[in-house]
PDB file of C-alpha atoms in Angstrom:
ATOM      1  CA  UNK A   1      74.517  -6.439   3.551  1.00  0.00           C
ATOM      2  CA  UNK A   2      71.750  -8.434   4.421  1.00  0.00           C
ATOM      3  CA  UNK A   3      71.868  -7.086   7.925  1.00  0.00           C
ATOM      4  CA  UNK A   4      71.863  -3.427   6.251  1.00  0.00           C
ATOM      5  CA  UNK A   5      68.852  -4.321   3.843  1.00  0.00           C
ATOM      6  CA  UNK A   6      67.093  -5.394   7.196  1.00  0.00           C
ATOM      7  CA  UNK A   7      67.507  -2.147   8.943  1.00  0.00           C
ATOM      8  CA  UNK A   8      66.584  -0.183   5.735  1.00  0.00           C
ATOM      9  CA  UNK A   9      63.413  -1.842   5.483  1.00  0.00           C
ATOM     10  CA  UNK A  10      62.539  -0.817   9.213  1.00  0.00           C
ATOM     11  CA  UNK A  11      63.776   2.576   8.589  1.00  0.00           C
ATOM     12  CA  UNK A  12      61.354   3.187   5.810  1.00  0.00           C
ATOM     13  CA  UNK A  13      58.246   1.998   8.036  1.00  0.00           C
ATOM     14  CA  UNK A  14      59.454   3.923  10.985  1.00  0.00           C
ATOM     15  CA  UNK A  15      60.409   7.099   9.192  1.00  0.00           C
ATOM     16  CA  UNK A  16      57.433   7.093   6.355  1.00  0.00           C
ATOM     17  CA  UNK A  17      59.641   9.138   4.152  1.00  0.00           C
ATOM     18  CA  UNK A  18      57.847  11.703   1.899  1.00  0.00           C
ATOM     19  CA  UNK A  19      58.988  10.940  -1.743  1.00  0.00           C
ATOM     20  CA  UNK A  20      58.034  13.552  -4.343  1.00  0.00           C
ATOM     21  CA  UNK A  21      57.543  11.952  -7.949  1.00  0.00           C
ATOM     22  CA  UNK A  22      57.434  13.811 -11.076  1.00  0.00           C
ATOM     23  CA  UNK A  23      56.286  10.497 -13.035  1.00  0.00           C
ATOM     24  CA  UNK A  24      54.239   9.486 -15.804  1.00  0.00           C
ATOM     25  CA  UNK A  25      50.324   9.019 -16.244  1.00  0.00           C
ATOM     26  CA  UNK A  26      50.492   5.435 -16.489  1.00  0.00           C
ATOM     27  CA  UNK A  27      52.041   4.646 -13.271  1.00  0.00           C
ATOM     28  CA  UNK A  28      51.094   7.207 -11.018  1.00  0.00           C
ATOM     29  CA  UNK A  29      48.565   5.023  -9.304  1.00  0.00           C
ATOM     30  CA  UNK A  30      50.928   2.105  -9.202  1.00  0.00           C
ATOM     31  CA  UNK A  31      53.730   3.817  -7.501  1.00  0.00           C
ATOM     32  CA  UNK A  32      51.721   5.932  -4.959  1.00  0.00           C
ATOM     33  CA  UNK A  33      50.458   2.434  -3.799  1.00  0.00           C
ATOM     34  CA  UNK A  34      53.739   0.660  -3.646  1.00  0.00           C
ATOM     35  CA  UNK A  35      55.186   3.676  -1.718  1.00  0.00           C
ATOM     36  CA  UNK A  36      52.433   3.602   0.940  1.00  0.00           C
ATOM     37  CA  UNK A  37      52.737  -0.181   0.991  1.00  0.00           C
ATOM     38  CA  UNK A  38      56.614  -0.095   2.223  1.00  0.00           C
ATOM     39  CA  UNK A  39      55.759   2.593   4.461  1.00  0.00           C
ATOM     40  CA  UNK A  40      56.476   5.930   2.579  1.00  0.00           C
ATOM     41  CA  UNK A  41      54.384   8.634   1.854  1.00  0.00           C
ATOM     42  CA  UNK A  42      54.315   9.567  -1.843  1.00  0.00           C
ATOM     43  CA  UNK A  43      53.342  12.973  -3.292  1.00  0.00           C
ATOM     44  CA  UNK A  44      52.869  14.134  -7.117  1.00  0.00           C
ATOM     45  CA  UNK A  45      53.199  17.747  -8.205  1.00  0.00           C
ATOM     46  CA  UNK A  46      54.211  19.228 -11.259  1.00  0.00           C
ATOM     47  CA  UNK A  47      53.458  22.904 -10.924  1.00  0.00           C
ATOM     48  CA  UNK A  48      56.258  25.073 -11.640  1.00  0.00           C
ATOM     49  CA  UNK A  49      55.262  27.329  -8.904  1.00  0.00           C
ATOM     50  CA  UNK A  50      55.425  25.115  -6.123  1.00  0.00           C
ATOM     51  CA  UNK A  51      58.727  23.042  -7.213  1.00  0.00           C
ATOM     52  CA  UNK A  52      60.795  24.596  -4.975  1.00  0.00           C
ATOM     53  CA  UNK A  53      58.875  24.772  -1.826  1.00  0.00           C
ATOM     54  CA  UNK A  54      57.670  21.047  -2.647  1.00  0.00           C
ATOM     55  CA  UNK A  55      61.447  19.877  -2.764  1.00  0.00           C
ATOM     56  CA  UNK A  56      62.178  21.432   0.419  1.00  0.00           C
ATOM     57  CA  UNK A  57      59.912  19.519   2.302  1.00  0.00           C
ATOM     58  CA  UNK A  58      60.556  15.707   1.009  1.00  0.00           C
ATOM     59  CA  UNK A  59      63.295  13.371   1.513  1.00  0.00           C
ATOM     60  CA  UNK A  60      63.912  12.286  -1.913  1.00  0.00           C
ATOM     61  CA  UNK A  61      62.794  13.532  -5.406  1.00  0.00           C
ATOM     62  CA  UNK A  62      62.073  10.689  -8.481  1.00  0.00           C
ATOM     63  CA  UNK A  63      62.099  11.718 -12.046  1.00  0.00           C
ATOM     64  CA  UNK A  64      60.508   9.802 -14.694  1.00  0.00           C
ATOM     65  CA  UNK A  65      60.174  10.917 -18.152  1.00  0.00           C
ATOM     66  CA  UNK A  66      57.625   8.183 -19.019  1.00  0.00           C
ATOM     67  CA  UNK A  67      54.901  10.545 -20.796  1.00  0.00           C
ATOM     68  CA  UNK A  68      57.178  13.522 -21.354  1.00  0.00           C
ATOM     69  CA  UNK A  69      56.161  17.136 -22.273  1.00  0.00           C
ATOM     70  CA  UNK A  70      57.925  20.466 -22.334  1.00  0.00           C
ATOM     71  CA  UNK A  71      56.059  21.723 -19.335  1.00  0.00           C
ATOM     72  CA  UNK A  72      57.065  18.824 -16.911  1.00  0.00           C
ATOM     73  CA  UNK A  73      60.620  19.077 -18.285  1.00  0.00           C
ATOM     74  CA  UNK A  74      60.718  22.368 -16.877  1.00  0.00           C
ATOM     75  CA  UNK A  75      59.100  21.230 -13.407  1.00  0.00           C
ATOM     76  CA  UNK A  76      61.983  18.408 -13.593  1.00  0.00           C
ATOM     77  CA  UNK A  77      64.603  21.053 -13.782  1.00  0.00           C
ATOM     78  CA  UNK A  78      62.948  23.358 -11.106  1.00  0.00           C
ATOM     79  CA  UNK A  79      62.920  20.370  -8.630  1.00  0.00           C
ATOM     80  CA  UNK A  80      66.175  18.845  -9.398  1.00  0.00           C
ATOM     81  CA  UNK A  81      67.801  22.413  -9.046  1.00  0.00           C
ATOM     82  CA  UNK A  82      66.443  22.501  -5.533  1.00  0.00           C
ATOM     83  CA  UNK A  83      67.354  19.102  -4.744  1.00  0.00           C
ATOM     84  CA  UNK A  84      70.841  19.833  -5.782  1.00  0.00           C
ATOM     85  CA  UNK A  85      70.953  22.966  -3.702  1.00  0.00           C
ATOM     86  CA  UNK A  86      69.786  21.144  -0.738  1.00  0.00           C
ATOM     87  CA  UNK A  87      71.649  18.042  -1.221  1.00  0.00           C
ATOM     88  CA  UNK A  88      68.726  15.823  -1.305  1.00  0.00           C
ATOM     89  CA  UNK A  89      68.955  12.526  -3.374  1.00  0.00           C
ATOM     90  CA  UNK A  90      67.307  12.675  -6.617  1.00  0.00           C
ATOM     91  CA  UNK A  91      66.903   9.458  -8.909  1.00  0.00           C
ATOM     92  CA  UNK A  92      66.329   9.524 -12.753  1.00  0.00           C
ATOM     93  CA  UNK A  93      64.129   6.936 -14.437  1.00  0.00           C
ATOM     94  CA  UNK A  94      65.374   7.413 -18.229  1.00  0.00           C
ATOM     95  CA  UNK A  95      61.782   5.528 -19.467  1.00  0.00           C
ATOM     96  CA  UNK A  96      62.025   4.960 -23.029  1.00  0.00           C
ATOM     97  CA  UNK A  97      65.912   6.207 -23.619  1.00  0.00           C
ATOM     98  CA  UNK A  98      66.735   5.924 -27.399  1.00  0.00           C
ATOM     99  CA  UNK A  99      63.218   5.924 -28.644  1.00  0.00           C
ATOM    100  CA  UNK A 100      62.983   9.773 -30.095  1.00  0.00           C
ATOM    101  CA  UNK A 101      65.695  12.265 -30.577  1.00  0.00           C
ATOM    102  CA  UNK A 102      63.585  14.658 -28.359  1.00  0.00           C
ATOM    103  CA  UNK A 103      63.725  12.444 -25.235  1.00  0.00           C
ATOM    104  CA  UNK A 104      67.398  11.702 -25.840  1.00  0.00           C
ATOM    105  CA  UNK A 105      68.038  15.574 -25.752  1.00  0.00           C
ATOM    106  CA  UNK A 106      66.196  15.907 -22.451  1.00  0.00           C
ATOM    107  CA  UNK A 107      67.971  12.934 -21.012  1.00  0.00           C
ATOM    108  CA  UNK A 108      71.156  14.441 -22.019  1.00  0.00           C
ATOM    109  CA  UNK A 109      70.238  17.769 -20.253  1.00  0.00           C
ATOM    110  CA  UNK A 110      69.404  15.952 -16.815  1.00  0.00           C
ATOM    111  CA  UNK A 111      72.151  13.865 -16.822  1.00  0.00           C
ATOM    112  CA  UNK A 112      74.295  17.252 -16.619  1.00  0.00           C
ATOM    113  CA  UNK A 113      72.368  17.588 -13.530  1.00  0.00           C
ATOM    114  CA  UNK A 114      74.134  14.637 -11.759  1.00  0.00           C
ATOM    115  CA  UNK A 115      71.532  12.181 -10.830  1.00  0.00           C
ATOM    116  CA  UNK A 116      72.278  10.391  -7.504  1.00  0.00           C
ATOM    117  CA  UNK A 117      70.702   7.118  -8.895  1.00  0.00           C
ATOM    118  CA  UNK A 118      70.073   6.153 -12.369  1.00  0.00           C
ATOM    119  CA  UNK A 119      67.644   2.920 -12.590  1.00  0.00           C
ATOM    120  CA  UNK A 120      66.635   1.658 -16.054  1.00  0.00           C
ATOM    121  CA  UNK A 121      66.304  -1.691 -17.799  1.00  0.00           C
ATOM    122  CA  UNK A 122      69.397  -2.520 -20.222  1.00  0.00           C
ATOM    123  CA  UNK A 123      68.016  -1.004 -23.222  1.00  0.00           C
ATOM    124  CA  UNK A 124      67.540   2.233 -21.543  1.00  0.00           C
ATOM    125  CA  UNK A 125      70.739   2.074 -19.661  1.00  0.00           C
ATOM    126  CA  UNK A 126      72.721   1.288 -23.150  1.00  0.00           C
ATOM    127  CA  UNK A 127      70.991   4.231 -24.700  1.00  0.00           C
ATOM    128  CA  UNK A 128      71.521   6.577 -21.923  1.00  0.00           C
ATOM    129  CA  UNK A 129      75.398   6.054 -22.414  1.00  0.00           C
ATOM    130  CA  UNK A 130      74.678   6.066 -26.199  1.00  0.00           C
ATOM    131  CA  UNK A 131      75.991   2.370 -26.378  1.00  0.00           C
ATOM    132  CA  UNK A 132      73.179   0.819 -28.435  1.00  0.00           C
ATOM    133  CA  UNK A 133      71.366   3.565 -30.538  1.00  0.00           C
ATOM    134  CA  UNK A 134      68.353   2.554 -32.227  1.00  0.00           C
ATOM    135  CA  UNK A 135      67.591  -0.619 -30.250  1.00  0.00           C
ATOM    136  CA  UNK A 136      64.899   0.524 -27.816  1.00  0.00           C
ATOM    137  CA  UNK A 137      61.335  -1.099 -28.259  1.00  0.00           C
ATOM    138  CA  UNK A 138      59.260   1.602 -26.805  1.00  0.00           C
ATOM    139  CA  UNK A 139      59.656   1.264 -23.121  1.00  0.00           C
ATOM    140  CA  UNK A 140      60.506  -2.503 -23.036  1.00  0.00           C
ATOM    141  CA  UNK A 141      64.193  -3.717 -22.923  1.00  0.00           C
ATOM    142  CA  UNK A 142      65.426  -5.678 -25.833  1.00  0.00           C
ATOM    143  CA  UNK A 143      68.723  -6.578 -24.140  1.00  0.00           C
ATOM    144  CA  UNK A 144      69.492  -8.768 -20.985  1.00  0.00           C
ATOM    145  CA  UNK A 145      70.486  -6.645 -17.843  1.00  0.00           C
ATOM    146  CA  UNK A 146      74.096  -8.273 -18.099  1.00  0.00           C
ATOM    147  CA  UNK A 147      74.634  -6.548 -21.592  1.00  0.00           C
ATOM    148  CA  UNK A 148      74.473  -3.267 -20.175  1.00  0.00           C
ATOM    149  CA  UNK A 149      77.071  -3.756 -17.484  1.00  0.00           C
ATOM    150  CA  UNK A 150      79.678  -1.662 -19.624  1.00  0.00           C
ATOM    151  CA  UNK A 151      77.150   1.052 -20.283  1.00  0.00           C
ATOM    152  CA  UNK A 152      76.404   1.484 -16.284  1.00  0.00           C
ATOM    153  CA  UNK A 153      79.976   1.708 -15.638  1.00  0.00           C
ATOM    154  CA  UNK A 154      80.519   4.378 -18.025  1.00  0.00           C
ATOM    155  CA  UNK A 155      77.526   6.295 -16.432  1.00  0.00           C
ATOM    156  CA  UNK A 156      78.706   5.814 -12.770  1.00  0.00           C
ATOM    157  CA  UNK A 157      82.218   6.906 -13.753  1.00  0.00           C
ATOM    158  CA  UNK A 158      80.762  10.022 -16.188  1.00  0.00           C
ATOM    159  CA  UNK A 159      78.438  11.182 -13.822  1.00  0.00           C
ATOM    160  CA  UNK A 160      78.953   9.813 -10.218  1.00  0.00           C
ATOM    161  CA  UNK A 161      75.804   8.124 -10.112  1.00  0.00           C
ATOM    162  CA  UNK A 162      74.775   4.913  -8.708  1.00  0.00           C
ATOM    163  CA  UNK A 163      73.325   2.871 -11.734  1.00  0.00           C
ATOM    164  CA  UNK A 164      70.883  -0.032 -11.551  1.00  0.00           C
ATOM    165  CA  UNK A 165      70.061  -2.088 -14.597  1.00  0.00           C
ATOM    166  CA  UNK A 166      66.952  -4.269 -13.886  1.00  0.00           C
ATOM    167  CA  UNK A 167      65.979  -7.299 -15.379  1.00  0.00           C
ATOM    168  CA  UNK A 168      66.116 -11.083 -14.404  1.00  0.00           C
ATOM    169  CA  UNK A 169      69.344 -10.191 -12.590  1.00  0.00           C
ATOM    170  CA  UNK A 170      69.096  -6.664 -11.112  1.00  0.00           C
ATOM    171  CA  UNK A 171      72.756  -5.101 -11.322  1.00  0.00           C
ATOM    172  CA  UNK A 172      73.843  -2.320  -9.104  1.00  0.00           C
ATOM    173  CA  UNK A 173      76.909  -0.482  -9.870  1.00  0.00           C
ATOM    174  CA  UNK A 174      78.528   1.828  -7.567  1.00  0.00           C
ATOM    175  CA  UNK A 175      81.946   3.516  -7.442  1.00  0.00           C
ATOM    176  CA  UNK A 176      83.729   0.225  -6.233  1.00  0.00           C
ATOM    177  CA  UNK A 177      81.242  -2.439  -5.805  1.00  0.00           C
ATOM    178  CA  UNK A 178      78.844  -4.398  -8.235  1.00  0.00           C
ATOM    179  CA  UNK A 179      76.124  -6.402  -6.708  1.00  0.00           C
ATOM    180  CA  UNK A 180      73.853  -8.804  -8.316  1.00  0.00           C
ATOM    181  CA  UNK A 181      70.211  -9.452  -7.153  1.00  0.00           C
ATOM    182  CA  UNK A 182      68.638 -12.735  -8.616  1.00  0.00           C
ATOM    183  CA  UNK A 183      65.170 -12.277  -7.035  1.00  0.00           C
ATOM    184  CA  UNK A 184      62.223 -11.562  -8.757  1.00  0.00           C
ATOM    185  CA  UNK A 185      59.746 -13.254 -11.343  1.00  0.00           C
ATOM    186  CA  UNK A 186      59.026 -13.388 -15.058  1.00  0.00           C
ATOM    187  CA  UNK A 187      55.456 -12.386 -14.717  1.00  0.00           C
ATOM    188  CA  UNK A 188      56.462  -9.198 -13.143  1.00  0.00           C
ATOM    189  CA  UNK A 189      57.593  -8.066 -16.705  1.00  0.00           C
ATOM    190  CA  UNK A 190      53.645  -8.572 -17.483  1.00  0.00           C
ATOM    191  CA  UNK A 191      52.632  -5.744 -15.099  1.00  0.00           C
ATOM    192  CA  UNK A 192      52.927  -2.050 -16.578  1.00  0.00           C
ATOM    193  CA  UNK A 193      55.386   0.111 -14.440  1.00  0.00           C
ATOM    194  CA  UNK A 194      57.360  -2.619 -12.415  1.00  0.00           C
ATOM    195  CA  UNK A 195      60.241  -0.468 -13.296  1.00  0.00           C
ATOM    196  CA  UNK A 196      58.849   2.736 -12.181  1.00  0.00           C
ATOM    197  CA  UNK A 197      57.632   1.159  -9.168  1.00  0.00           C
ATOM    198  CA  UNK A 198      61.147   0.117  -8.528  1.00  0.00           C
ATOM    199  CA  UNK A 199      62.458   3.748  -9.220  1.00  0.00           C
ATOM    200  CA  UNK A 200      59.724   4.893  -6.635  1.00  0.00           C
ATOM    201  CA  UNK A 201      60.905   2.430  -3.908  1.00  0.00           C
ATOM    202  CA  UNK A 202      64.734   3.503  -4.333  1.00  0.00           C
ATOM    203  CA  UNK A 203      63.549   6.750  -3.670  1.00  0.00           C
ATOM    204  CA  UNK A 204      62.065   5.865  -0.248  1.00  0.00           C
ATOM    205  CA  UNK A 205      65.342   4.161   0.522  1.00  0.00           C
ATOM    206  CA  UNK A 206      67.407   6.939  -0.543  1.00  0.00           C
ATOM    207  CA  UNK A 207      65.316   9.323   1.636  1.00  0.00           C
ATOM    208  CA  UNK A 208      66.144   7.409   4.604  1.00  0.00           C
ATOM    209  CA  UNK A 209      69.794   6.725   3.605  1.00  0.00           C
ATOM    210  CA  UNK A 210      70.875   9.857   1.711  1.00  0.00           C
ATOM    211  CA  UNK A 211      74.697   9.373   2.488  1.00  0.00           C
ATOM    212  CA  UNK A 212      74.970   5.726   1.067  1.00  0.00           C
ATOM    213  CA  UNK A 213      72.713   5.686  -2.248  1.00  0.00           C
ATOM    214  CA  UNK A 214      74.390   2.224  -3.451  1.00  0.00           C
ATOM    215  CA  UNK A 215      73.175   0.589  -0.496  1.00  0.00           C
ATOM    216  CA  UNK A 216      69.686   2.262  -0.571  1.00  0.00           C
ATOM    217  CA  UNK A 217      69.313   1.107  -4.049  1.00  0.00           C
ATOM    218  CA  UNK A 218      70.252  -2.398  -3.049  1.00  0.00           C
ATOM    219  CA  UNK A 219      67.918  -2.653  -0.176  1.00  0.00           C
ATOM    220  CA  UNK A 220      64.589  -1.314  -2.601  1.00  0.00           C
ATOM    221  CA  UNK A 221      65.308  -3.802  -5.712  1.00  0.00           C
ATOM    222  CA  UNK A 222      65.942  -6.692  -2.951  1.00  0.00           C
ATOM    223  CA  UNK A 223      62.570  -5.953  -1.553  1.00  0.00           C
ATOM    224  CA  UNK A 224      60.673  -5.754  -4.464  1.00  0.00           C
ATOM    225  CA  UNK A 225      62.425  -8.745  -6.182  1.00  0.00           C
ATOM    226  CA  UNK A 226      61.300 -10.740  -3.129  1.00  0.00           C
ATOM    227  CA  UNK A 227      57.935  -9.346  -2.952  1.00  0.00           C
ATOM    228  CA  UNK A 228      57.353 -10.372  -6.970  1.00  0.00           C
ATOM    229  CA  UNK A 229      58.831 -13.459  -6.335  1.00  0.00           C
ATOM    230  CA  UNK A 230      56.425 -14.492  -3.392  1.00  0.00           C
ATOM    231  CA  UNK A 231      53.527 -13.019  -5.306  1.00  0.00           C
ATOM    232  CA  UNK A 232      53.805 -14.813  -8.201  1.00  0.00           C
ATOM    233  CA  UNK A 233      52.972 -18.188  -6.248  1.00  0.00           C
ATOM    234  CA  UNK A 234      49.598 -16.712  -5.619  1.00  0.00           C
ATOM    235  CA  UNK A 235      48.787 -15.093  -8.938  1.00  0.00           C
ATOM    236  CA  UNK A 236      46.824 -16.438 -11.871  1.00  0.00           C
ATOM    237  CA  UNK A 237      48.105 -13.790 -14.265  1.00  0.00           C
ATOM    238  CA  UNK A 238      49.062 -10.036 -14.354  1.00  0.00           C
ATOM    239  CA  UNK A 239      46.156  -8.664 -12.631  1.00  0.00           C
ATOM    240  CA  UNK A 240      46.243 -10.485  -9.437  1.00  0.00           C
ATOM    241  CA  UNK A 241      50.138 -10.356  -9.624  1.00  0.00           C
ATOM    242  CA  UNK A 242      49.710  -6.441  -9.490  1.00  0.00           C
ATOM    243  CA  UNK A 243      47.498  -6.806  -6.222  1.00  0.00           C
ATOM    244  CA  UNK A 244      49.723  -9.567  -4.799  1.00  0.00           C
ATOM    245  CA  UNK A 245      52.910  -7.595  -5.178  1.00  0.00           C
ATOM    246  CA  UNK A 246      51.309  -4.662  -2.985  1.00  0.00           C
ATOM    247  CA  UNK A 247      50.270  -6.914  -0.498  1.00  0.00           C
ATOM    248  CA  UNK A 248      53.654  -8.624  -0.327  1.00  0.00           C
ATOM    249  CA  UNK A 249      55.471  -5.058  -0.051  1.00  0.00           C
ATOM    250  CA  UNK A 250      52.915  -4.434   2.910  1.00  0.00           C
ATOM    251  CA  UNK A 251      53.408  -7.670   4.642  1.00  0.00           C
ATOM    252  CA  UNK A 252      56.965  -8.605   4.283  1.00  0.00           C
ATOM    253  CA  UNK A 253      59.015  -8.487   7.229  1.00  0.00           C
ATOM    254  CA  UNK A 254      62.735  -7.472   7.331  1.00  0.00           C
ATOM    255  CA  UNK A 255      63.505 -11.268   8.455  1.00  0.00           C
ATOM    256  CA  UNK A 256      61.890 -12.899   5.687  1.00  0.00           C
ATOM    257  CA  UNK A 257      63.712 -10.345   3.048  1.00  0.00           C
ATOM    258  CA  UNK A 258      66.848 -11.302   4.529  1.00  0.00           C
ATOM    259  CA  UNK A 259      66.493 -14.965   4.466  1.00  0.00           C
ATOM    260  CA  UNK A 260      65.163 -15.028   0.910  1.00  0.00           C
ATOM    261  CA  UNK A 261      67.483 -12.536  -0.773  1.00  0.00           C
ATOM    262  CA  UNK A 262      69.547 -13.896  -3.256  1.00  0.00           C
ATOM    263  CA  UNK A 263      72.584 -11.293  -3.422  1.00  0.00           C
ATOM    264  CA  UNK A 264      76.326 -11.812  -4.654  1.00  0.00           C
ATOM    265  CA  UNK A 265      79.197  -9.102  -5.365  1.00  0.00           C
ATOM    266  CA  UNK A 266      80.578  -9.320  -9.043  1.00  0.00           C
ATOM    267  CA  UNK A 267      83.333  -8.175 -10.969  1.00  0.00           C
ATOM    268  CA  UNK A 268      81.411  -8.729 -14.158  1.00  0.00           C
TER     269      UNK A 268
END
C-alpha cells in the first residue's frame, strides 16, 4: 500500500487533474489552495446551465453540503447525474448531517444517487446512517471515529461507496478491507475546513485513479495527515497551521510520505 500511495502522489502532480467542487462558502479558498498545492486544478461552478458541460471536462466531482440551499441542491443533482452517466467518481461530504430535517432529506436524496466515496466525521457518518439522530453539534463531531465503524460499514454495504471516517484515527472502509491511518495532529481540528480539504484532496486522487476509489481515499488521507503532522511542529496556532499545511502539501515528497505513514489494516 505504501508504494501505491507514493505512485498516486506522483500521479496527481504529473497529471494535474481538474476537480469540480460544489462546496460551501466557508472553505472555497482553503480547498482550492489545497488542490493547487498537491498539483491538482480546482474549479468551482454552480450554474445549472453549465453543470453537464462542466462535469464532462473534469476528472472528479466533489459535493459538499456545508452552506446548503435549494439552488445548489439542483446544481448538485445535475452534476451528479452527468458524473454517473460518464462513469466519473463523485465524492459526498455530508457536512452537518443530522443538524436539521432539511439537511437530512437532501442527503437522503443524494445517497440514492450512489456516491463513489463518502467522507465525514464520526457524527456525520453516524447521522447519515441514521444511527445517532440528534447528537450532531453543527459541523463538529461529538464522537470518536472508531464509534462510527458500524455506520460506515452499513453505508458501504447499502450504497457501495467507499466510506472514510476522519478523526484522530482516519478509518477508510471498503468492500473487503478497512484501513486505519494514525497520522495528523489535534491542531488540525482548530483550522476551519480541514475535513472539507480532505474531501477535496480525495477528489484529486480519485480523478487519477477512478477504478480504485478505496486506495485513492487512503492516499489522500495519508498525505493530508502527514502534512498536518509536520505543519504542527512549526506552527504557533491555528493561523500559522493553516498556512503551514498548504506549504507541506506542496513540499512533501512521495518518499517522505512513505516513510512517515502510520497505516494498518484492521477488522474493527
